[in-house]
Short mmCIF file of C-alpha atoms in Angstrom, two decimals:
data_model
loop_
_atom_site.label_atom_id
_atom_site.label_comp_id
_atom_site.label_asym_id
_atom_site.label_seq_id
_atom_site.Cartn_x
_atom_site.Cartn_y
_atom_site.Cartn_z
CA MET A 1 -26.59 -148.15 163.25
CA ILE A 2 -26.44 -146.47 166.63
CA THR A 3 -24.56 -148.25 169.38
CA ARG A 4 -26.23 -147.49 172.66
CA ARG A 5 -26.62 -148.99 176.06
CA THR A 6 -30.11 -148.82 177.48
CA ILE A 7 -29.95 -149.43 181.17
CA LEU A 8 -32.85 -149.53 183.60
CA ALA A 9 -30.92 -147.44 185.98
CA GLY A 10 -30.67 -145.09 188.87
CA GLY A 11 -28.97 -141.75 189.10
CA LEU A 12 -27.09 -139.60 191.48
CA ALA A 13 -28.83 -136.36 192.31
CA SER A 14 -27.84 -133.39 190.17
CA GLY A 15 -27.52 -129.77 191.14
CA LEU A 16 -27.31 -128.71 187.51
CA THR A 17 -30.51 -129.88 185.87
CA SER A 18 -32.17 -126.98 184.14
CA LEU A 19 -35.82 -127.62 184.90
CA LEU A 20 -36.02 -129.70 188.06
CA PRO A 21 -35.51 -128.67 191.70
CA LEU A 22 -32.41 -129.94 193.41
CA ARG A 23 -32.62 -133.35 194.98
CA ALA A 24 -31.15 -134.09 198.36
CA PHE A 25 -27.37 -134.40 198.45
CA ALA A 26 -25.08 -135.68 201.12
CA GLN A 27 -22.47 -133.07 200.34
CA ASP A 28 -18.96 -132.85 201.72
CA THR A 29 -19.01 -129.29 202.99
CA THR A 30 -15.36 -129.48 204.03
CA LEU A 31 -14.14 -129.06 200.45
CA ALA A 32 -12.65 -125.65 199.74
CA VAL A 33 -14.58 -123.45 197.29
CA GLU A 34 -13.26 -120.29 195.63
CA ARG A 35 -15.34 -118.04 193.38
CA PHE A 36 -13.91 -115.34 191.12
CA ALA A 37 -14.66 -113.25 188.04
CA LEU A 38 -13.65 -114.77 184.72
CA TRP A 39 -12.52 -111.54 183.05
CA PRO A 40 -10.03 -109.09 184.66
CA SER A 41 -12.41 -106.19 184.00
CA ALA A 42 -15.79 -106.06 182.30
CA ALA A 43 -16.71 -108.93 179.99
CA PRO A 44 -16.28 -108.03 176.30
CA GLY A 45 -19.01 -106.37 174.28
CA GLY A 46 -21.14 -105.13 177.13
CA PRO A 47 -24.72 -104.10 176.39
CA THR A 48 -26.20 -100.62 176.65
CA PRO A 49 -27.84 -100.10 179.06
CA ALA A 50 -25.62 -102.26 181.22
CA VAL A 51 -27.03 -105.50 182.58
CA ALA A 52 -26.94 -106.27 186.30
CA ASP A 53 -26.39 -109.67 187.88
CA GLN A 54 -29.64 -111.17 189.12
CA TRP A 55 -30.41 -114.52 190.72
CA VAL A 56 -33.69 -116.11 191.79
CA LYS A 57 -34.66 -119.12 193.85
CA ARG A 58 -35.49 -122.08 191.63
CA SER A 59 -38.03 -123.42 194.11
CA PRO A 60 -39.69 -121.79 197.15
CA THR A 61 -38.85 -124.89 199.18
CA GLY A 62 -35.41 -125.47 197.68
CA ALA A 63 -32.08 -125.22 199.43
CA ALA A 64 -30.60 -121.77 200.01
CA ASP A 65 -28.15 -122.14 197.12
CA ASP A 66 -30.68 -123.70 194.73
CA ILE A 67 -30.67 -120.64 192.50
CA ALA A 68 -30.60 -119.61 188.85
CA TRP A 69 -29.37 -116.47 187.11
CA PRO A 70 -31.73 -114.88 184.54
CA HIS A 71 -29.20 -112.07 184.00
CA VAL A 72 -25.41 -112.31 184.16
CA ALA A 73 -23.15 -109.26 184.03
CA THR A 74 -20.10 -110.85 185.64
CA PRO A 75 -19.23 -114.35 184.42
CA MET A 76 -17.73 -116.38 187.25
CA LEU A 77 -15.86 -119.57 188.00
CA ALA A 78 -16.49 -121.43 191.25
CA VAL A 79 -13.65 -123.82 192.04
CA VAL A 80 -14.23 -126.88 194.22
CA ARG A 81 -10.84 -128.16 195.33
CA PRO A 82 -10.38 -131.82 196.24
CA ALA A 83 -8.82 -132.77 199.54
CA LYS A 84 -6.35 -134.89 197.53
CA PRO A 85 -6.11 -133.52 193.98
CA ASN A 86 -4.97 -135.97 191.31
CA GLY A 87 -4.07 -133.28 188.76
CA ALA A 88 -7.19 -133.62 186.61
CA ALA A 89 -9.72 -130.82 186.20
CA VAL A 90 -13.19 -130.42 184.73
CA LEU A 91 -15.11 -127.36 183.56
CA ILE A 92 -18.83 -127.78 184.31
CA CYS A 93 -21.35 -125.93 182.11
CA PRO A 94 -24.77 -125.88 183.81
CA GLY A 95 -28.08 -125.65 182.00
CA GLY A 96 -31.07 -123.35 181.97
CA GLY A 97 -32.27 -123.26 178.37
CA TYR A 98 -30.16 -120.14 177.71
CA ALA A 99 -32.92 -118.26 179.57
CA ARG A 100 -31.01 -118.52 182.83
CA VAL A 101 -28.01 -120.34 184.29
CA ALA A 102 -28.92 -122.87 186.97
CA VAL A 103 -25.88 -122.78 189.22
CA GLY A 104 -25.32 -121.81 192.83
CA ARG A 105 -22.44 -120.04 194.53
CA THR A 106 -21.11 -122.64 196.94
CA GLY A 107 -20.23 -125.60 194.72
CA GLY A 108 -22.98 -127.92 193.52
CA GLY A 109 -23.35 -131.64 194.00
CA ILE A 110 -21.81 -132.64 190.69
CA ALA A 111 -18.74 -130.46 191.31
CA ARG A 112 -18.38 -132.01 194.74
CA ASP A 113 -18.75 -135.51 193.33
CA PHE A 114 -15.89 -134.81 190.93
CA ALA A 115 -13.82 -133.35 193.77
CA ALA A 116 -14.47 -136.42 195.90
CA ARG A 117 -12.72 -138.36 193.14
CA GLY A 118 -9.69 -136.07 193.21
CA ILE A 119 -10.74 -133.93 190.23
CA THR A 120 -10.63 -130.15 190.63
CA ALA A 121 -14.05 -128.90 189.47
CA PHE A 122 -14.79 -125.49 187.98
CA GLU A 123 -18.44 -124.42 187.70
CA LEU A 124 -19.10 -121.79 185.03
CA LEU A 125 -21.59 -118.95 185.36
CA TYR A 126 -21.80 -117.72 181.77
CA ARG A 127 -23.49 -114.79 180.03
CA LEU A 128 -26.83 -115.05 178.25
CA PRO A 129 -27.54 -113.76 174.73
CA HIS A 130 -30.83 -112.10 175.69
CA ASP A 131 -28.95 -109.53 177.77
CA GLY A 132 -27.75 -107.84 174.58
CA TRP A 133 -24.04 -108.68 174.45
CA ALA A 134 -22.30 -107.71 171.23
CA ALA A 135 -21.30 -111.34 170.57
CA GLY A 136 -24.95 -112.43 170.71
CA PRO A 137 -25.15 -116.25 170.60
CA ASP A 138 -21.36 -116.48 170.96
CA ALA A 139 -21.23 -114.70 174.34
CA PRO A 140 -21.54 -118.01 176.27
CA LEU A 141 -18.80 -119.54 174.12
CA GLN A 142 -16.53 -116.56 174.81
CA ASP A 143 -16.91 -117.33 178.51
CA ALA A 144 -16.33 -121.07 178.05
CA GLN A 145 -13.17 -120.50 175.99
CA ARG A 146 -11.91 -117.96 178.51
CA ALA A 147 -12.64 -120.37 181.38
CA MET A 148 -10.55 -123.15 179.85
CA ARG A 149 -7.65 -120.74 179.36
CA VAL A 150 -7.91 -119.35 182.89
CA ILE A 151 -7.90 -122.89 184.30
CA ARG A 152 -4.75 -123.70 182.36
CA ALA A 153 -3.14 -120.38 183.29
CA GLY A 154 -3.45 -121.26 186.98
CA ALA A 155 -2.34 -124.87 186.60
CA GLY A 156 0.46 -125.81 188.98
CA THR A 157 0.41 -122.45 190.74
CA ARG A 158 -3.09 -121.38 191.66
CA TRP A 159 -4.47 -124.93 191.77
CA THR A 160 -3.06 -128.43 191.53
CA VAL A 161 -4.00 -129.11 187.93
CA ASP A 162 -2.15 -130.56 184.95
CA PRO A 163 -2.95 -128.27 181.98
CA ALA A 164 -3.00 -131.32 179.70
CA ARG A 165 -5.78 -132.94 181.76
CA VAL A 166 -8.69 -130.49 181.62
CA ALA A 167 -12.07 -131.85 180.49
CA VAL A 168 -15.46 -130.23 179.96
CA THR A 169 -18.91 -131.44 180.97
CA GLY A 170 -22.25 -129.87 180.16
CA PHE A 171 -25.83 -130.48 181.19
CA SER A 172 -28.92 -129.62 179.11
CA ALA A 173 -28.24 -126.24 177.44
CA GLY A 174 -24.86 -126.42 179.13
CA GLY A 175 -24.30 -129.55 177.06
CA HIS A 176 -24.80 -127.43 173.94
CA LEU A 177 -22.23 -124.95 175.23
CA ALA A 178 -19.79 -127.73 176.15
CA ALA A 179 -20.17 -129.31 172.71
CA ARG A 180 -19.57 -125.93 171.05
CA LEU A 181 -16.46 -125.48 173.17
CA ALA A 182 -15.22 -128.95 172.19
CA SER A 183 -15.85 -128.31 168.49
CA ARG A 184 -14.98 -124.59 168.30
CA SER A 185 -12.18 -124.24 170.83
CA GLY A 186 -9.80 -122.93 168.18
CA THR A 187 -12.23 -120.43 166.66
CA PRO A 188 -11.23 -116.86 167.66
CA ILE A 189 -14.34 -115.19 169.03
CA TYR A 190 -12.84 -112.50 171.25
CA ALA A 191 -9.73 -110.36 171.22
CA PRO A 192 -6.98 -111.65 173.54
CA ILE A 193 -6.63 -109.58 176.69
CA ASP A 194 -3.77 -111.19 178.63
CA ALA A 195 -1.28 -114.05 178.67
CA ALA A 196 -3.98 -116.60 179.50
CA ASP A 197 -5.54 -116.04 176.09
CA ARG A 198 -2.45 -117.46 174.42
CA LEU A 199 -3.31 -120.87 175.90
CA SER A 200 -5.47 -123.55 174.33
CA ALA A 201 -9.20 -123.64 175.04
CA LYS A 202 -9.54 -127.25 173.88
CA PRO A 203 -10.77 -129.81 176.42
CA VAL A 204 -9.25 -133.28 176.38
CA ILE A 205 -12.63 -134.99 176.95
CA ALA A 206 -16.24 -133.82 176.60
CA GLY A 207 -19.06 -135.24 178.73
CA LEU A 208 -22.48 -134.19 177.41
CA PHE A 209 -25.47 -135.05 179.59
CA PHE A 210 -29.07 -134.79 178.32
CA PRO A 211 -27.69 -132.07 176.02
CA VAL A 212 -29.36 -129.57 173.77
CA VAL A 213 -27.70 -130.23 170.41
CA THR A 214 -29.70 -129.11 167.40
CA MET A 215 -31.27 -125.81 166.42
CA LEU A 216 -33.02 -127.46 163.46
CA ASP A 217 -36.64 -128.54 163.77
CA ASP A 218 -35.87 -132.25 164.12
CA GLY A 219 -35.49 -132.63 167.89
CA VAL A 220 -35.19 -128.95 168.73
CA HIS A 221 -35.59 -127.64 172.27
CA ALA A 222 -37.62 -124.59 171.30
CA GLN A 223 -36.73 -122.47 174.32
CA SER A 224 -33.00 -122.90 173.82
CA ARG A 225 -33.28 -122.00 170.15
CA ARG A 226 -35.40 -118.95 170.88
CA GLU A 227 -33.13 -117.71 173.67
CA LEU A 228 -29.85 -118.44 171.89
CA LEU A 229 -30.70 -117.16 168.42
CA GLY A 230 -33.19 -114.43 169.31
CA PRO A 231 -34.42 -112.64 166.16
CA HIS A 232 -32.58 -115.20 164.01
CA ALA A 233 -34.33 -118.23 165.52
CA ALA A 234 -36.29 -118.93 162.31
CA ASP A 235 -33.32 -118.40 159.98
CA PRO A 236 -32.15 -121.78 158.58
CA ALA A 237 -28.58 -120.52 158.18
CA TRP A 238 -28.39 -119.56 161.85
CA GLN A 239 -30.03 -122.80 162.88
CA ARG A 240 -27.33 -124.77 161.06
CA ARG A 241 -24.51 -122.59 162.36
CA TYR A 242 -25.48 -123.22 165.98
CA SER A 243 -26.41 -126.91 165.66
CA THR A 244 -23.53 -128.70 167.33
CA GLN A 245 -23.86 -131.87 165.24
CA ILE A 246 -22.94 -130.01 162.05
CA ASP A 247 -19.38 -129.48 160.78
CA LEU A 248 -17.53 -131.30 163.54
CA PRO A 249 -13.75 -130.87 163.27
CA ALA A 250 -11.55 -133.92 162.89
CA ASP A 251 -9.66 -133.03 166.07
CA MET A 252 -12.73 -132.79 168.32
CA PRO A 253 -11.93 -134.51 171.62
CA PRO A 254 -13.46 -137.88 172.57
CA SER A 255 -17.07 -137.23 173.55
CA PHE A 256 -19.41 -139.11 175.88
CA VAL A 257 -23.16 -138.54 175.43
CA MET A 258 -25.90 -139.50 177.90
CA ALA A 259 -29.69 -139.04 177.72
CA ASN A 260 -33.00 -140.43 178.97
CA ALA A 261 -35.52 -141.80 176.50
CA ASP A 262 -38.42 -140.21 178.41
CA ASP A 263 -36.94 -136.69 178.63
CA PRO A 264 -39.98 -134.38 178.22
CA ALA A 265 -37.92 -131.22 177.73
CA VAL A 266 -34.91 -131.98 175.54
CA PRO A 267 -35.71 -134.97 173.31
CA ALA A 268 -33.17 -137.79 173.30
CA ARG A 269 -33.12 -137.21 169.55
CA ASN A 270 -30.57 -134.47 170.30
CA SER A 271 -28.12 -136.99 171.71
CA ILE A 272 -28.74 -139.42 168.86
CA LEU A 273 -28.04 -136.72 166.26
CA LEU A 274 -24.78 -135.82 167.96
CA TYR A 275 -23.70 -139.42 168.40
CA GLU A 276 -24.36 -140.16 164.73
CA ALA A 277 -22.34 -137.11 163.68
CA LEU A 278 -19.45 -137.98 166.00
CA HIS A 279 -19.42 -141.56 164.76
CA ALA A 280 -19.53 -140.46 161.12
CA ALA A 281 -16.60 -138.10 161.75
CA LYS A 282 -14.64 -140.96 163.37
CA ILE A 283 -14.39 -139.09 166.65
CA PRO A 284 -14.16 -141.48 169.63
CA THR A 285 -17.59 -141.51 171.24
CA GLU A 286 -19.95 -143.46 173.40
CA MET A 287 -23.66 -142.92 174.01
CA MET A 288 -25.88 -144.19 176.82
CA VAL A 289 -29.65 -143.83 176.65
CA PHE A 290 -31.50 -144.73 179.83
CA GLU A 291 -35.13 -145.79 179.78
CA LYS A 292 -36.34 -143.37 182.45
CA GLY A 293 -35.16 -140.27 184.24
CA GLY A 294 -36.83 -137.34 182.53
CA HIS A 295 -34.71 -134.22 182.20
CA GLY A 296 -31.97 -135.06 184.62
CA PRO A 297 -30.10 -138.07 185.95
CA PRO A 298 -31.48 -141.52 185.12
CA ALA A 299 -34.20 -142.86 187.39
CA PRO A 300 -33.39 -145.42 190.11
CA HIS A 301 -34.12 -149.11 189.85
CA ARG A 302 -37.42 -150.24 191.29
CA ASP A 303 -35.60 -151.37 194.43
CA GLY A 304 -34.15 -147.89 194.86
CA THR A 305 -30.57 -148.65 193.92
CA ALA A 306 -28.79 -146.06 191.82
CA ILE A 307 -26.45 -146.52 188.91
CA PRO A 308 -23.24 -144.47 189.20
CA TRP A 309 -23.54 -142.57 185.94
CA MET A 310 -20.58 -140.39 186.76
CA ASP A 311 -18.43 -143.47 187.27
CA LEU A 312 -19.59 -144.81 183.91
CA PHE A 313 -18.45 -141.57 182.32
CA LEU A 314 -15.14 -141.67 184.16
CA ALA A 315 -14.53 -145.32 183.27
CA TRP A 316 -15.00 -144.53 179.58
CA SER A 317 -12.88 -141.39 179.87
CA ARG A 318 -10.02 -143.38 181.38
CA ASP A 319 -9.87 -145.38 178.17
CA HIS A 320 -9.03 -142.06 176.51
CA GLY A 321 -6.48 -140.84 179.05
CA TRP A 322 -8.58 -138.79 181.48
CA PRO A 323 -8.60 -138.18 184.41
CA ALA A 324 -5.49 -140.34 184.97
#
């Protein structure tokens, strides 16, 4: 039996939803943001011909940094530093259905919300399989593993971070990537290139929000499957291999799952499948399914009040040792 909390709730605006334009944010623009390439030279397994970075506006009327990347040649991390860091860090994997990566360049609202709570936030711009990388569907995971190691490599020197307190969060297709990182952090998928690659890629907590989970027909988000698996999208063996609810390791970190029952893009069935698998594997987990909210944060109460979904995630995470 699934344990879930259904809350008629409100949500904070999200700069990382994969299909919706950004909502208004009262952002703290005083927070320091640094953006840098993830790999010291070219990312591994580059395509021929070479791909070029390309971004597009997500909405003609959207904010200047409301952009998405349909092609990524240079994976990046954008670091939002808190005014008063508490030593915790979070890697944020944005969505986009693996057709693009919906992330800006100046630190999105979710990253800033984490930073306002003292958590150093790292937004990941990752590569896309359709650009022809040699690793194919594993190219995004290469970037996510590398990002975790780079964060830890700079802990205590480049940024005020405890390497034992680095979590991952993912939204929509980014939730699929975050879940793969949490469950496959120890799987070697690229050749080490420097000292950072000797460090662990395992997050201490995973927060998965309206995530893509399965590549099987039951609950599938067809675009994500098509973009991730390409010519293998109809192959049952590939579908199973890239379904994050299958073959979870016993040491997968505690995982928090959140969805909306009325999501028209990524069915809440994805979250249910993952929760059931986590529970069966005896991995600490909690799931929240909100009545309304579509593909994004949960909808507000009728009176306009919002529920602090990030604080719910953080409260649960504290029971498992993060961020404190």
